[in-house]
PDB file of C-alpha atoms in Angstrom:
ATOM      1  CA  MET X 640      42.579  34.889  -4.239  1.00  0.00           C
ATOM      2  CA  ALA X 641      39.657  34.260  -5.582  1.00  0.00           C
ATOM      3  CA  VAL X 642      41.321  35.849  -9.507  1.00  0.00           C
ATOM      4  CA  ALA X 643      43.854  33.814  -9.025  1.00  0.00           C
ATOM      5  CA  THR X 644      41.688  30.064  -8.487  1.00  0.00           C
ATOM      6  CA  GLU X 645      39.428  31.037 -11.021  1.00  0.00           C
ATOM      7  CA  ARG X 646      42.791  31.368 -13.766  1.00  0.00           C
ATOM      8  CA  THR X 647      43.873  28.146 -12.576  1.00  0.00           C
ATOM      9  CA  MET X 648      40.698  26.046 -12.886  1.00  0.00           C
ATOM     10  CA  MET X 649      40.676  27.491 -16.657  1.00  0.00           C
ATOM     11  CA  ARG X 650      44.423  26.849 -16.922  1.00  0.00           C
ATOM     12  CA  ASP X 651      43.746  23.345 -15.669  1.00  0.00           C
ATOM     13  CA  ARG X 652      40.174  22.723 -17.891  1.00  0.00           C
ATOM     14  CA  ILE X 653      41.584  23.873 -21.145  1.00  0.00           C
ATOM     15  CA  GLY X 654      44.902  23.089 -20.840  1.00  0.00           C
ATOM     16  CA  HIS X 655      46.551  27.652 -21.341  1.00  0.00           C
ATOM     17  CA  ALA X 656      47.720  29.515 -19.119  1.00  0.00           C
ATOM     18  CA  PHE X 657      47.361  32.963 -20.393  1.00  0.00           C
ATOM     19  CA  ALA X 658      50.066  35.462 -20.201  1.00  0.00           C
ATOM     20  CA  ASP X 659      47.358  37.808 -21.927  1.00  0.00           C
ATOM     21  CA  PRO X 660      44.248  37.210 -19.590  1.00  0.00           C
ATOM     22  CA  SER X 661      42.181  40.077 -20.398  1.00  0.00           C
ATOM     23  CA  LEU X 662      41.767  37.726 -24.108  1.00  0.00           C
ATOM     24  CA  LEU X 663      40.124  34.928 -22.223  1.00  0.00           C
ATOM     25  CA  ALA X 664      38.414  37.491 -20.140  1.00  0.00           C
ATOM     26  CA  GLN X 665      36.718  39.275 -24.108  1.00  0.00           C
ATOM     27  CA  ALA X 666      36.366  35.081 -25.188  1.00  0.00           C
ATOM     28  CA  LEU X 667      33.793  34.317 -22.523  1.00  0.00           C
ATOM     29  CA  THR X 668      31.746  37.474 -22.800  1.00  0.00           C
ATOM     30  CA  HIS X 669      28.927  37.726 -24.670  1.00  0.00           C
ATOM     31  CA  ARG X 670      27.874  41.208 -26.642  1.00  0.00           C
ATOM     32  CA  SER X 671      24.915  40.475 -24.907  1.00  0.00           C
ATOM     33  CA  ALA X 672      26.981  41.965 -21.696  1.00  0.00           C
ATOM     34  CA  GLY X 673      28.725  44.880 -23.212  1.00  0.00           C
ATOM     35  CA  SER X 674      31.757  46.248 -24.860  1.00  0.00           C
ATOM     36  CA  PRO X 675      34.559  44.384 -25.244  1.00  0.00           C
ATOM     37  CA  HIS X 676      33.005  41.227 -26.339  1.00  0.00           C
ATOM     38  CA  ASN X 677      33.622  37.763 -28.177  1.00  0.00           C
ATOM     39  CA  GLU X 678      32.174  38.427 -31.216  1.00  0.00           C
ATOM     40  CA  ARG X 679      35.312  39.383 -33.246  1.00  0.00           C
ATOM     41  CA  LEU X 680      37.454  36.140 -31.426  1.00  0.00           C
ATOM     42  CA  GLU X 681      34.828  34.332 -32.393  1.00  0.00           C
ATOM     43  CA  PHE X 682      34.743  35.093 -36.441  1.00  0.00           C
ATOM     44  CA  LEU X 683      38.841  34.328 -36.176  1.00  0.00           C
ATOM     45  CA  GLY X 684      38.168  31.586 -33.986  1.00  0.00           C
ATOM     46  CA  ASP X 685      36.428  30.299 -36.392  1.00  0.00           C
ATOM     47  CA  GLY X 686      38.954  30.011 -39.386  1.00  0.00           C
ATOM     48  CA  VAL X 687      41.581  28.159 -36.935  1.00  0.00           C
ATOM     49  CA  VAL X 688      39.049  25.601 -35.786  1.00  0.00           C
ATOM     50  CA  ASN X 689      38.436  24.648 -39.095  1.00  0.00           C
ATOM     51  CA  LEU X 690      42.442  24.962 -40.181  1.00  0.00           C
ATOM     52  CA  ILE X 691      42.751  22.281 -36.722  1.00  0.00           C
ATOM     53  CA  ALA X 692      40.060  20.102 -38.200  1.00  0.00           C
ATOM     54  CA  ALA X 693      40.664  20.134 -41.544  1.00  0.00           C
ATOM     55  CA  GLU X 694      44.842  19.458 -40.863  1.00  0.00           C
ATOM     56  CA  ALA X 695      43.496  16.686 -38.372  1.00  0.00           C
ATOM     57  CA  LEU X 696      41.242  14.862 -40.755  1.00  0.00           C
ATOM     58  CA  TYR X 697      43.887  15.235 -44.018  1.00  0.00           C
ATOM     59  CA  ALA X 698      46.060  13.174 -41.544  1.00  0.00           C
ATOM     60  CA  ARG X 699      43.536  10.225 -40.361  1.00  0.00           C
ATOM     61  CA  TRP X 700      43.025  10.131 -44.352  1.00  0.00           C
ATOM     62  CA  PRO X 701      45.644  10.308 -46.679  1.00  0.00           C
ATOM     63  CA  GLY X 702      43.554   8.530 -49.310  1.00  0.00           C
ATOM     64  CA  ALA X 703      40.176  10.801 -48.844  1.00  0.00           C
ATOM     65  CA  ASP X 704      39.020  13.056 -51.762  1.00  0.00           C
ATOM     66  CA  GLU X 705      38.119  16.710 -51.072  1.00  0.00           C
ATOM     67  CA  GLY X 706      34.520  15.407 -50.765  1.00  0.00           C
ATOM     68  CA  VAL X 707      34.492  12.845 -48.083  1.00  0.00           C
ATOM     69  CA  LEU X 708      37.118  15.643 -45.638  1.00  0.00           C
ATOM     70  CA  THR X 709      34.969  18.498 -46.325  1.00  0.00           C
ATOM     71  CA  ARG X 710      31.721  16.272 -44.502  1.00  0.00           C
ATOM     72  CA  ALA X 711      34.230  14.774 -42.781  1.00  0.00           C
ATOM     73  CA  ARG X 712      34.535  18.421 -41.238  1.00  0.00           C
ATOM     74  CA  ALA X 713      31.454  19.940 -41.172  1.00  0.00           C
ATOM     75  CA  GLU X 714      30.381  17.382 -39.091  1.00  0.00           C
ATOM     76  CA  LEU X 715      33.162  17.945 -36.448  1.00  0.00           C
ATOM     77  CA  VAL X 716      33.161  21.553 -36.260  1.00  0.00           C
ATOM     78  CA  ARG X 717      28.858  22.132 -36.442  1.00  0.00           C
ATOM     79  CA  GLU X 718      27.686  24.349 -33.478  1.00  0.00           C
ATOM     80  CA  ALA X 719      26.330  21.234 -31.548  1.00  0.00           C
ATOM     81  CA  ALA X 720      28.970  18.812 -31.873  1.00  0.00           C
ATOM     82  CA  LEU X 721      31.594  22.761 -30.283  1.00  0.00           C
ATOM     83  CA  ALA X 722      28.933  22.943 -27.395  1.00  0.00           C
ATOM     84  CA  VAL X 723      29.835  19.932 -26.255  1.00  0.00           C
ATOM     85  CA  ILE X 724      33.866  20.651 -26.051  1.00  0.00           C
ATOM     86  CA  ALA X 725      32.484  23.749 -24.784  1.00  0.00           C
ATOM     87  CA  ARG X 726      30.396  22.140 -21.736  1.00  0.00           C
ATOM     88  CA  GLY X 727      33.084  19.546 -21.327  1.00  0.00           C
ATOM     89  CA  LEU X 728      35.613  22.745 -20.828  1.00  0.00           C
ATOM     90  CA  GLU X 729      32.645  24.254 -18.501  1.00  0.00           C
ATOM     91  CA  LEU X 730      32.362  27.208 -20.216  1.00  0.00           C
ATOM     92  CA  GLY X 731      28.352  27.494 -19.966  1.00  0.00           C
ATOM     93  CA  GLU X 732      29.348  28.633 -15.782  1.00  0.00           C
ATOM     94  CA  ARG X 733      32.283  31.054 -16.093  1.00  0.00           C
ATOM     95  CA  LEU X 734      30.560  33.103 -19.121  1.00  0.00           C
ATOM     96  CA  THR X 735      29.757  36.609 -18.796  1.00  0.00           C
ATOM     97  CA  LEU X 736      25.891  37.328 -20.281  1.00  0.00           C
ATOM     98  CA  GLY X 737      23.641  39.980 -19.853  1.00  0.00           C
ATOM     99  CA  PRO X 738      20.582  40.252 -17.520  1.00  0.00           C
ATOM    100  CA  GLY X 739      18.298  39.028 -20.171  1.00  0.00           C
ATOM    101  CA  GLU X 740      20.275  36.376 -20.986  1.00  0.00           C
ATOM    102  CA  LEU X 741      21.449  35.183 -18.461  1.00  0.00           C
ATOM    103  CA  LYS X 742      17.735  34.958 -17.801  1.00  0.00           C
ATOM    104  CA  SER X 743      16.950  32.493 -20.635  1.00  0.00           C
ATOM    105  CA  GLY X 744      19.644  30.656 -19.293  1.00  0.00           C
ATOM    106  CA  GLY X 745      21.653  32.013 -22.019  1.00  0.00           C
ATOM    107  CA  PHE X 746      24.959  29.969 -20.885  1.00  0.00           C
ATOM    108  CA  ARG X 747      23.414  26.638 -21.869  1.00  0.00           C
ATOM    109  CA  ARG X 748      22.490  27.496 -25.028  1.00  0.00           C
ATOM    110  CA  ASP X 749      24.648  25.986 -27.991  1.00  0.00           C
ATOM    111  CA  SER X 750      25.055  28.659 -29.948  1.00  0.00           C
ATOM    112  CA  ILE X 751      26.208  31.029 -26.988  1.00  0.00           C
ATOM    113  CA  LEU X 752      28.438  27.756 -25.889  1.00  0.00           C
ATOM    114  CA  ALA X 753      29.628  27.321 -29.518  1.00  0.00           C
ATOM    115  CA  ASP X 754      30.907  30.781 -29.994  1.00  0.00           C
ATOM    116  CA  ALA X 755      31.928  31.021 -26.819  1.00  0.00           C
ATOM    117  CA  LEU X 756      34.107  28.400 -27.904  1.00  0.00           C
ATOM    118  CA  GLU X 757      35.650  29.695 -31.092  1.00  0.00           C
ATOM    119  CA  ALA X 758      36.545  32.856 -29.123  1.00  0.00           C
ATOM    120  CA  VAL X 759      38.350  30.750 -26.471  1.00  0.00           C
ATOM    121  CA  VAL X 760      40.590  29.206 -29.520  1.00  0.00           C
ATOM    122  CA  ALA X 761      41.627  32.302 -30.725  1.00  0.00           C
ATOM    123  CA  ALA X 762      42.269  34.159 -27.648  1.00  0.00           C
ATOM    124  CA  ILE X 763      44.414  31.259 -27.250  1.00  0.00           C
ATOM    125  CA  TYR X 764      46.173  32.255 -30.926  1.00  0.00           C
ATOM    126  CA  LEU X 765      46.670  35.476 -30.266  1.00  0.00           C
ATOM    127  CA  ASP X 766      48.690  34.866 -26.652  1.00  0.00           C
ATOM    128  CA  ALA X 767      50.675  32.464 -27.763  1.00  0.00           C
ATOM    129  CA  GLY X 768      50.804  31.287 -31.719  1.00  0.00           C
ATOM    130  CA  TYR X 769      49.158  28.862 -33.892  1.00  0.00           C
ATOM    131  CA  GLU X 770      51.551  26.113 -32.768  1.00  0.00           C
ATOM    132  CA  ALA X 771      50.085  26.061 -28.959  1.00  0.00           C
ATOM    133  CA  CYS X 772      46.949  26.581 -30.303  1.00  0.00           C
ATOM    134  CA  ARG X 773      47.269  23.155 -32.111  1.00  0.00           C
ATOM    135  CA  ALA X 774      48.650  21.216 -29.511  1.00  0.00           C
ATOM    136  CA  VAL X 775      46.207  23.113 -26.987  1.00  0.00           C
ATOM    137  CA  VAL X 776      42.510  22.613 -29.008  1.00  0.00           C
ATOM    138  CA  LEU X 777      43.491  19.488 -31.360  1.00  0.00           C
ATOM    139  CA  PRO X 778      43.243  17.130 -28.149  1.00  0.00           C
ATOM    140  CA  TRP X 779      39.892  18.461 -28.336  1.00  0.00           C
ATOM    141  CA  PHE X 780      38.426  16.631 -30.979  1.00  0.00           C
ATOM    142  CA  GLU X 781      39.981  13.632 -31.203  1.00  0.00           C
ATOM    143  CA  PRO X 782      37.698  11.392 -28.929  1.00  0.00           C
ATOM    144  CA  ALA X 783      35.479  12.377 -32.375  1.00  0.00           C
ATOM    145  CA  PRO X 784      37.310  11.682 -34.969  1.00  0.00           C
ATOM    146  CA  ALA X 785      37.661   7.966 -33.274  1.00  0.00           C
ATOM    147  CA  PRO X 786      34.123   6.724 -34.648  1.00  0.00           C
ATOM    148  CA  LEU X 787      34.964   8.054 -38.086  1.00  0.00           C
ATOM    149  CA  PRO X 788      36.483   5.161 -40.497  1.00  0.00           C
ATOM    150  CA  ALA X 789      40.421   4.876 -40.751  1.00  0.00           C
ATOM    151  CA  GLY X 790      40.347   2.977 -43.797  1.00  0.00           C
ATOM    152  CA  ARG X 791      38.913   3.240 -47.326  1.00  0.00           C
ATOM    153  CA  PRO X 792      36.819   6.369 -46.926  1.00  0.00           C
ATOM    154  CA  GLU X 793      33.210   5.627 -49.024  1.00  0.00           C
ATOM    155  CA  LYS X 794      33.856   6.977 -52.713  1.00  0.00           C
ATOM    156  CA  ASP X 795      32.125  10.374 -53.609  1.00  0.00           C
ATOM    157  CA  ALA X 796      28.649  11.277 -55.267  1.00  0.00           C
ATOM    158  CA  LYS X 797      29.888  11.352 -58.461  1.00  0.00           C
ATOM    159  CA  THR X 798      32.534   8.249 -58.603  1.00  0.00           C
ATOM    160  CA  ARG X 799      29.348   5.160 -57.256  1.00  0.00           C
ATOM    161  CA  LEU X 800      27.212   7.597 -59.327  1.00  0.00           C
ATOM    162  CA  GLN X 801      29.680   6.904 -63.111  1.00  0.00           C
ATOM    163  CA  GLU X 802      30.481   3.216 -61.572  1.00  0.00           C
ATOM    164  CA  TRP X 803      26.305   3.007 -60.853  1.00  0.00           C
ATOM    165  CA  LEU X 804      26.286   3.674 -65.005  1.00  0.00           C
ATOM    166  CA  GLN X 805      29.093   1.745 -66.191  1.00  0.00           C
ATOM    167  CA  ALA X 806      28.097  -1.336 -64.209  1.00  0.00           C
ATOM    168  CA  ARG X 807      24.504  -0.604 -66.644  1.00  0.00           C
ATOM    169  CA  GLN X 808      26.624   0.294 -70.005  1.00  0.00           C
ATOM    170  CA  ARG X 809      25.051   3.484 -69.691  1.00  0.00           C
ATOM    171  CA  PRO X 810      25.811   7.039 -70.848  1.00  0.00           C
ATOM    172  CA  LEU X 811      28.169   9.041 -68.732  1.00  0.00           C
ATOM    173  CA  PRO X 812      26.176  11.991 -66.625  1.00  0.00           C
ATOM    174  CA  ALA X 813      26.717  15.563 -68.066  1.00  0.00           C
ATOM    175  CA  TYR X 814      27.332  18.077 -65.444  1.00  0.00           C
ATOM    176  CA  GLU X 815      26.159  21.768 -65.959  1.00  0.00           C
ATOM    177  CA  LEU X 816      27.158  25.146 -64.286  1.00  0.00           C
ATOM    178  CA  VAL X 817      23.046  26.520 -63.910  1.00  0.00           C
ATOM    179  CA  SER X 818      24.230  29.593 -61.874  1.00  0.00           C
ATOM    180  CA  GLU X 819      26.109  31.081 -59.488  1.00  0.00           C
ATOM    181  CA  SER X 820      25.964  34.405 -57.104  1.00  0.00           C
ATOM    182  CA  GLY X 821      27.211  35.650 -54.037  1.00  0.00           C
ATOM    183  CA  GLU X 822      30.405  38.120 -53.185  1.00  0.00           C
ATOM    184  CA  GLU X 823      32.850  37.676 -54.955  1.00  0.00           C
ATOM    185  CA  HIS X 824      34.669  35.716 -51.374  1.00  0.00           C
ATOM    186  CA  ALA X 825      31.122  33.714 -50.573  1.00  0.00           C
ATOM    187  CA  LYS X 826      29.875  32.109 -53.840  1.00  0.00           C
ATOM    188  CA  VAL X 827      27.068  29.890 -53.894  1.00  0.00           C
ATOM    189  CA  PHE X 828      27.694  27.361 -56.922  1.00  0.00           C
ATOM    190  CA  LEU X 829      24.260  25.722 -58.660  1.00  0.00           C
ATOM    191  CA  CYS X 830      24.741  23.035 -60.823  1.00  0.00           C
ATOM    192  CA  ARG X 831      22.616  20.669 -62.900  1.00  0.00           C
ATOM    193  CA  CYS X 832      23.248  16.856 -63.205  1.00  0.00           C
ATOM    194  CA  THR X 833      21.839  14.925 -66.044  1.00  0.00           C
ATOM    195  CA  LEU X 834      21.203  11.307 -67.209  1.00  0.00           C
ATOM    196  CA  SER X 835      20.208  10.105 -70.347  1.00  0.00           C
ATOM    197  CA  GLU X 836      19.459   6.502 -69.872  1.00  0.00           C
ATOM    198  CA  PRO X 837      17.193   6.227 -67.438  1.00  0.00           C
ATOM    199  CA  ALA X 838      16.368  10.445 -67.960  1.00  0.00           C
ATOM    200  CA  VAL X 839      17.146  11.579 -64.629  1.00  0.00           C
ATOM    201  CA  SER X 840      17.905  15.274 -63.667  1.00  0.00           C
ATOM    202  CA  ALA X 841      18.976  16.266 -60.728  1.00  0.00           C
ATOM    203  CA  GLU X 842      20.168  20.006 -58.953  1.00  0.00           C
ATOM    204  CA  GLY X 843      22.801  20.742 -55.815  1.00  0.00           C
ATOM    205  CA  GLN X 844      24.232  23.834 -54.359  1.00  0.00           C
ATOM    206  CA  GLY X 845      28.109  23.828 -53.239  1.00  0.00           C
ATOM    207  CA  THR X 846      30.547  26.706 -52.340  1.00  0.00           C
ATOM    208  CA  SER X 847      32.319  25.503 -55.597  1.00  0.00           C
ATOM    209  CA  ARG X 848      31.804  23.880 -58.821  1.00  0.00           C
ATOM    210  CA  ARG X 849      33.021  20.668 -57.564  1.00  0.00           C
ATOM    211  CA  LEU X 850      31.236  20.688 -54.437  1.00  0.00           C
ATOM    212  CA  ALA X 851      27.841  21.769 -56.212  1.00  0.00           C
ATOM    213  CA  GLU X 852      28.445  18.832 -59.139  1.00  0.00           C
ATOM    214  CA  GLN X 853      28.496  16.810 -56.088  1.00  0.00           C
ATOM    215  CA  ALA X 854      25.712  17.823 -54.450  1.00  0.00           C
ATOM    216  CA  ALA X 855      23.116  17.057 -57.850  1.00  0.00           C
ATOM    217  CA  ALA X 856      25.546  13.760 -58.387  1.00  0.00           C
ATOM    218  CA  ALA X 857      23.878  13.125 -54.417  1.00  0.00           C
ATOM    219  CA  ALA X 858      20.613  14.278 -55.452  1.00  0.00           C
ATOM    220  CA  VAL X 859      20.876  11.872 -59.070  1.00  0.00           C
ATOM    221  CA  LEU X 860      21.321   8.576 -57.027  1.00  0.00           C
ATOM    222  CA  ASP X 861      19.152   9.159 -54.200  1.00  0.00           C
ATOM    223  CA  ARG X 862      16.235   8.951 -57.432  1.00  0.00           C
ATOM    224  CA  LEU X 863      18.414   5.317 -58.740  1.00  0.00           C
ATOM    225  CA  GLU X 864      19.597   3.999 -55.723  1.00  0.00           C
ATOM    226  CA  PRO X 865      15.677   3.623 -54.320  1.00  0.00           C
ATOM    227  CA  PRO X 866      14.340   0.871 -56.123  1.00  0.00           C
ATOM    228  CA  LEU X 867      17.681  -0.582 -56.837  1.00  0.00           C
ATOM    229  CA  ARG X 868      16.903  -1.935 -53.044  1.00  0.00           C
ATOM    230  CA  HIS X 869      13.119  -3.515 -53.369  1.00  0.00           C
ATOM    231  CA  PRO X 870      13.639  -5.229 -57.080  1.00  0.00           C
TER     232      PRO X 870
END
């Protein structure tokens, strides 16, 4: 009876009745409690969560470019934000932890809660498929995007820098790739943005050359714009 009651509570709280309850049990088992634990599910869930968040933002902001969408998604799926959702689902109270983590209050830690949430998402995905998973998970994120501007998104850094220069009839910036590092599937690019007038240069990093150029342009803007606020 106790097991059935717990399953009913989790079904009502999460919004999914598991055909294979062992998936949920694994998703809520921290590695400190032994195997099978939730690390592999967490890996899979990270990808599913990012896809659902990206799909939601893509639909919400039809005019937004890659940079705006990337920053918004990062805000939605950051560790602290996922931990808030996990607390709302009361996952912490249902985690299986080893004695050390239990004693140190691991069920309250953002990192453990966020990982457990991603693992639960993966468990739903494996149990019922993507469409069912999306239907369950998407409402968890709906309160978070609400404050985000639904109208015209902010212009990206490269566009703002170009417009700043054109308004003053200054030469356009030059971008160059400084370096790239990391494995083929996890590249990190370093780009430099250079202005000739005024003479300003800054570097930025990103997981693509485009994002690195955006970061470099943003760094240049940070150097240009403060004086504009204090003429």
